[in-house]
Amino acid sequence: MSNFSRHIAIVGAGLVGSLLAIYLRKRGYRISVFERRPDMRSNRLDSGRSINLALSNRGIRALHEVGLEDLLRQNAIPMHGRMMHDVRGQLTYQPYGTDGQYINSVSRSGLNKVLMTEAERQGAQLHFEHRCSQVDLNNTTLTFQHDPTHTHAFDYIIGADGAFSAARGMMQFSDRYDFSQDYIEHGYKELTLPAGDGHVFQMEKNALHIWPRERYMLIALPNPDATFTCTLFFPFEGDPSFATLATPQAVSEFFKNQFADIADRMPHLQDEFFANPTGSLVTMRCYPWVRNRTLLIGDAAHAIVPFFGQGMNAGFEDCRVLNDLLTQYSDRWEDVLPAFQQLRKPDADAIAQLALDNFVEMRDLVADADFLLRKKIEARLHQLYPSQWIPLYSMVTFHDNIRYSDAYAIGQRQKKIMDRVMATPGIAQTWESVNFESIVNQLN
Amino acid sequence: MSNFSRHIAIVGAGLVGSLLAIYLRKRGYRISVFERRPDMRSNRLDSGRSINLALSNRGIRALHEVGLEDLLRQNAIPMHGRMMHDVRGQLTYQPYGTDGQYINSVSRSGLNKVLMTEAERQGAQLHFEHRCSQVDLNNTTLTFQHDPTHTHAFDYIIGADGAFSAARGMMQFSDRYDFSQDYIEHGYKELTLPAGDGHVFQMEKNALHIWPRERYMLIALPNPDATFTCTLFFPFEGDPSFATLATPQAVSEFFKNQFADIADRMPHLQDEFFANPTGSLVTMRCYPWVRNRTLLIGDAAHAIVPFFGQGMNAGFEDCRVLNDLLTQYSDRWEDVLPAFQQLRKPDADAIAQLALDNFVEMRDLVADADFLLRKKIEARLHQLYPSQWIPLYSMVTFHDNIRYSDAYAIGQRQKKIMDRVMATPGIAQTWESVNFESIVNQLN
């Protein structure tokens, strides 16, 4: 059977569903995409969803392979490092790499619209306001809420419908289906730092800004309109928490104490804090990702917390890996589907754990002297042995050919080695004269 | 408000739901129990569900407190130890304790029927063939499948509806709900060893029989009609597995090789093996157990694998603990519900882990010389220091006043100590002359 006669349904026209539609159209499949929301190209975006995202090398590689890299770079703002803000407003800048590496602040909706339009241009059929009410895993059919008496049959169904996937919901009730949803104690709130007079950025444009405060943190990413989207990651309970910031006055006071350098420049802080929803943060793990001819991909298969900036990148990498396997197995889906989940599940588990770990790093450690020394030593190791000692953040963010699971395992070894180095008495004074070669050799 | 005016719905008239109805009726509440199945007292039991269970001290204590201990002991068969069967049919007997401790083989349906009848005698209303289609956690109402236009309001709802609980299903879709379902690689198949001529037991009646085979095992529990219910715990995949035992001949041959001493005495082996369902084994964890005025209890809150024989006992203990808290807090449910989940969740997590660990012990170790030596040393420690060194199995099974979470923590400490003892060179020869006091003192 040629690809052209096979009809594949993709559930969800989000970032991953739309990119996957492009990949599969390029292979010649007939593609129908079903999205429960209205077309965002003619509607206002849902409020409260994250409005910008960090696109890094894995995502870029996946876009590059369908020729979209250049188009998407146009509206991206490069962020070359982290800018840390302490309670007194003092800044510390940490570049992401010595070779000018950077991540990109991109608009979620802008990127999604480009991908949808490209999918349609490639010949995919996008159907909006189609909410799945039934995914029949035995017969590979979909039923939609607005038309419950009709079922639609496909050769394959791919659930790219996010953390609360309908397709996964069906799988969950089948026998021997492993699944977990784990929320963290923190939620998030999006806030805006407006542009300054004359539409200028009020802080360094080309950086990811972090206010690390141990039990919580604020971050900010730049937007093309010279605003920053700030996200407060904050406990639901305890003191301070969303529970204790119950009045506009309490919010203002708290921001003035903790985020002194921007509190005065956020005129809509009080309104936004109470108008915007408080989001929760979940890790979803499941297995298998395949039941018969239905596959899960992206957040539907592995929703993760946002602290490594890899949710979208991991989903885009899924699309690229699936495409590679289709090539490798000459589009024999019966081989590709099991191969995909076997290959990709350890990587999904690794980035899920890395994302959880990085929250601790970002809020607890980034402002810590020991942490900064550790980073300095690691940077020197990388400078001296660039192909042998690659910092974990770099492996994950800038190396699109190192599997997440490998990065995780190497990172664990590096951590053990660095724990020993940091335990050396007087290391803060003597670090420049340690035997770097013997450190690197411990990796092998 | 007096208890008498409060109306509590219990979802599920299984073992835990029925016992809970008795406890709450005795406190004076108005109790309605809703069970999706027909009344088992006038119907044949579902085939394929486990037909006998091991009732031990925690369960007995919970029954004792509502005056049911004696009634239930009448049909119970005491099992004083484990009888291990090796591949040649050689037997090794291991008593559960030096003080005549025993567990009890009881009929699941027999016990359930007694509890239902007692619940009704105490004034609980039992409604059969009432399948919940909706549990409204905000309004504390239930809707049933056969009558979808009526909702029924209660003061409290308690979900005692098992591993696939409808009440938990609703909670799962509420925000920030932690949940996991984890299946093991093994399934189970129930088989029968018939009574011998003249209705006599064909093996030792007062023992739990085990055929440990490392990757799998067979166990057998006695029934009052002189039969044994045998359960094969066996991998779904691999060799051997349920996948490879695909023909009646393969089954017969496998049993003759592996379970030589009983294979010839199972005339219905081939028929039963293919007629009986292959069950799967899951651990369900969730939290919170309370949303507003709805509570989960028993398997609905913490379904575990059966290898410690504690599923029912843990559920019965839930009822006893809830009742104790109602007394302690003078029936103030707003205090009792949070106290119950906070107290009981660590115990549920502990017994879930212990049950998983015990599978490894039963199938891999029970036939191992090192394991038997370890048990011998532990038995001696217990004999010399009966209140200080209580073997883990005893703490869980025979001590109804040691919390599961404490038993787990003490068991971990004992394991570390015993690992060191077992690493002593020549321990097999010298164990009787080791310094037992110094071993026990390491526990403190």
Short mmCIF file of N, CA and C in Angstrom, two decimals, chain A residues 164 171-186 236-237 278-282, chain B residues 164 171-186 236-237 278-282:
data_model
loop_
_atom_site.label_atom_id
_atom_site.label_comp_id
_atom_site.label_asym_id
_atom_site.label_seq_id
_atom_site.Cartn_x
_atom_site.Cartn_y
_atom_site.Cartn_z
N PHE A 164 -3.66 16.25 28.79
CA PHE A 164 -4.93 15.64 29.18
C PHE A 164 -5.56 14.94 27.98
N MET A 171 -6.72 4.70 26.46
CA MET A 171 -5.72 3.66 26.73
C MET A 171 -5.69 3.31 28.22
N GLN A 172 -5.86 4.35 29.03
CA GLN A 172 -5.75 4.19 30.48
C GLN A 172 -6.71 3.16 31.04
N PHE A 173 -7.84 2.99 30.35
CA PHE A 173 -8.82 2.03 30.83
C PHE A 173 -8.62 0.65 30.23
N SER A 174 -7.62 0.49 29.38
CA SER A 174 -7.34 -0.84 28.85
C SER A 174 -6.45 -1.57 29.85
N ASP A 175 -6.44 -2.89 29.78
CA ASP A 175 -5.74 -3.68 30.79
C ASP A 175 -4.23 -3.47 30.70
N ARG A 176 -3.59 -3.54 31.85
CA ARG A 176 -2.14 -3.47 31.97
C ARG A 176 -1.59 -2.18 31.36
N TYR A 177 -2.25 -1.06 31.68
CA TYR A 177 -1.77 0.22 31.19
C TYR A 177 -1.14 0.98 32.35
N ASP A 178 0.15 1.23 32.28
CA ASP A 178 0.83 1.98 33.34
C ASP A 178 0.66 3.47 33.10
N PHE A 179 0.31 4.17 34.17
CA PHE A 179 0.05 5.60 34.03
C PHE A 179 0.29 6.29 35.36
N SER A 180 0.84 7.48 35.33
CA SER A 180 0.89 8.29 36.54
C SER A 180 0.76 9.76 36.22
N GLN A 181 0.13 10.50 37.11
CA GLN A 181 0.11 11.96 37.05
C GLN A 181 0.57 12.46 38.41
N ASP A 182 1.64 13.26 38.41
CA ASP A 182 2.23 13.76 39.66
C ASP A 182 2.33 15.27 39.60
N TYR A 183 1.62 15.93 40.49
CA TYR A 183 1.68 17.40 40.56
C TYR A 183 2.78 17.81 41.53
N ILE A 184 3.41 18.94 41.25
CA ILE A 184 4.35 19.46 42.22
C ILE A 184 3.62 20.45 43.13
N GLU A 185 4.28 20.85 44.19
CA GLU A 185 3.67 21.72 45.21
C GLU A 185 3.52 23.16 44.71
N HIS A 186 4.13 23.46 43.58
CA HIS A 186 4.13 24.82 43.07
C HIS A 186 3.14 24.96 41.91
N PHE A 236 1.57 26.52 46.29
CA PHE A 236 0.14 26.72 46.51
C PHE A 236 -0.16 27.00 47.98
N GLU A 237 0.57 26.28 48.87
CA GLU A 237 0.29 26.39 50.31
C GLU A 237 1.56 26.81 51.04
N THR A 278 -4.21 30.63 38.10
CA THR A 278 -3.04 29.99 38.70
C THR A 278 -2.93 28.60 38.10
N GLY A 279 -1.87 28.39 37.33
CA GLY A 279 -1.71 27.09 36.65
C GLY A 279 -1.07 26.07 37.57
N SER A 280 -1.39 24.80 37.36
CA SER A 280 -0.71 23.75 38.12
C SER A 280 0.30 23.06 37.20
N LEU A 281 1.22 22.32 37.78
CA LEU A 281 2.35 21.76 37.04
C LEU A 281 2.43 20.26 37.28
N VAL A 282 2.34 19.52 36.20
CA VAL A 282 2.20 18.07 36.33
C VAL A 282 3.21 17.33 35.47
N PHE B 164 -10.78 -0.07 40.67
CA PHE B 164 -11.21 0.74 39.54
C PHE B 164 -12.37 1.66 39.95
N MET B 171 -12.28 12.03 41.03
CA MET B 171 -11.23 12.84 41.65
C MET B 171 -10.05 13.04 40.70
N GLN B 172 -9.76 11.98 39.95
CA GLN B 172 -8.61 12.01 39.05
C GLN B 172 -8.65 13.16 38.06
N PHE B 173 -9.85 13.60 37.71
CA PHE B 173 -9.96 14.68 36.75
C PHE B 173 -10.00 16.05 37.42
N SER B 174 -9.93 16.07 38.74
CA SER B 174 -9.86 17.37 39.41
C SER B 174 -8.40 17.82 39.43
N ASP B 175 -8.20 19.12 39.60
CA ASP B 175 -6.85 19.67 39.49
C ASP B 175 -5.96 19.18 40.63
N ARG B 176 -4.70 19.04 40.31
CA ARG B 176 -3.68 18.67 41.30
C ARG B 176 -4.02 17.36 42.01
N TYR B 177 -4.43 16.35 41.23
CA TYR B 177 -4.71 15.04 41.80
C TYR B 177 -3.60 14.08 41.41
N ASP B 178 -2.86 13.59 42.39
CA ASP B 178 -1.79 12.64 42.10
C ASP B 178 -2.35 11.24 42.01
N PHE B 179 -1.93 10.53 40.97
CA PHE B 179 -2.48 9.19 40.74
C PHE B 179 -1.48 8.35 39.96
N SER B 180 -1.37 7.09 40.29
CA SER B 180 -0.61 6.18 39.43
C SER B 180 -1.21 4.80 39.43
N GLN B 181 -1.12 4.13 38.30
CA GLN B 181 -1.45 2.71 38.20
C GLN B 181 -0.25 2.02 37.57
N ASP B 182 0.29 1.02 38.27
CA ASP B 182 1.49 0.31 37.81
C ASP B 182 1.23 -1.18 37.81
N TYR B 183 1.29 -1.75 36.62
CA TYR B 183 1.10 -3.19 36.49
C TYR B 183 2.44 -3.91 36.60
N ILE B 184 2.44 -5.10 37.14
CA ILE B 184 3.67 -5.89 37.13
C ILE B 184 3.66 -6.78 35.89
N GLU B 185 4.80 -7.39 35.63
CA GLU B 185 4.97 -8.19 34.42
C GLU B 185 4.22 -9.53 34.49
N HIS B 186 3.75 -9.85 35.69
CA HIS B 186 3.11 -11.14 35.90
C HIS B 186 1.59 -10.98 35.96
N PHE B 236 3.45 -12.58 31.71
CA PHE B 236 2.64 -12.51 30.50
C PHE B 236 3.46 -12.84 29.27
N GLU B 237 4.72 -12.37 29.25
CA GLU B 237 5.58 -12.52 28.06
C GLU B 237 6.86 -13.23 28.45
N THR B 278 -7.10 -14.75 32.69
CA THR B 278 -5.77 -14.43 33.20
C THR B 278 -5.87 -13.04 33.82
N GLY B 279 -5.68 -12.98 35.11
CA GLY B 279 -5.83 -11.69 35.80
C GLY B 279 -4.54 -10.90 35.74
N SER B 280 -4.66 -9.58 35.78
CA SER B 280 -3.46 -8.75 35.86
C SER B 280 -3.34 -8.19 37.27
N LEU B 281 -2.17 -7.70 37.60
CA LEU B 281 -1.86 -7.30 38.98
C LEU B 281 -1.34 -5.88 39.00
N VAL B 282 -2.05 -5.04 39.74
CA VAL B 282 -1.78 -3.61 39.67
C VAL B 282 -1.60 -3.01 41.06
#
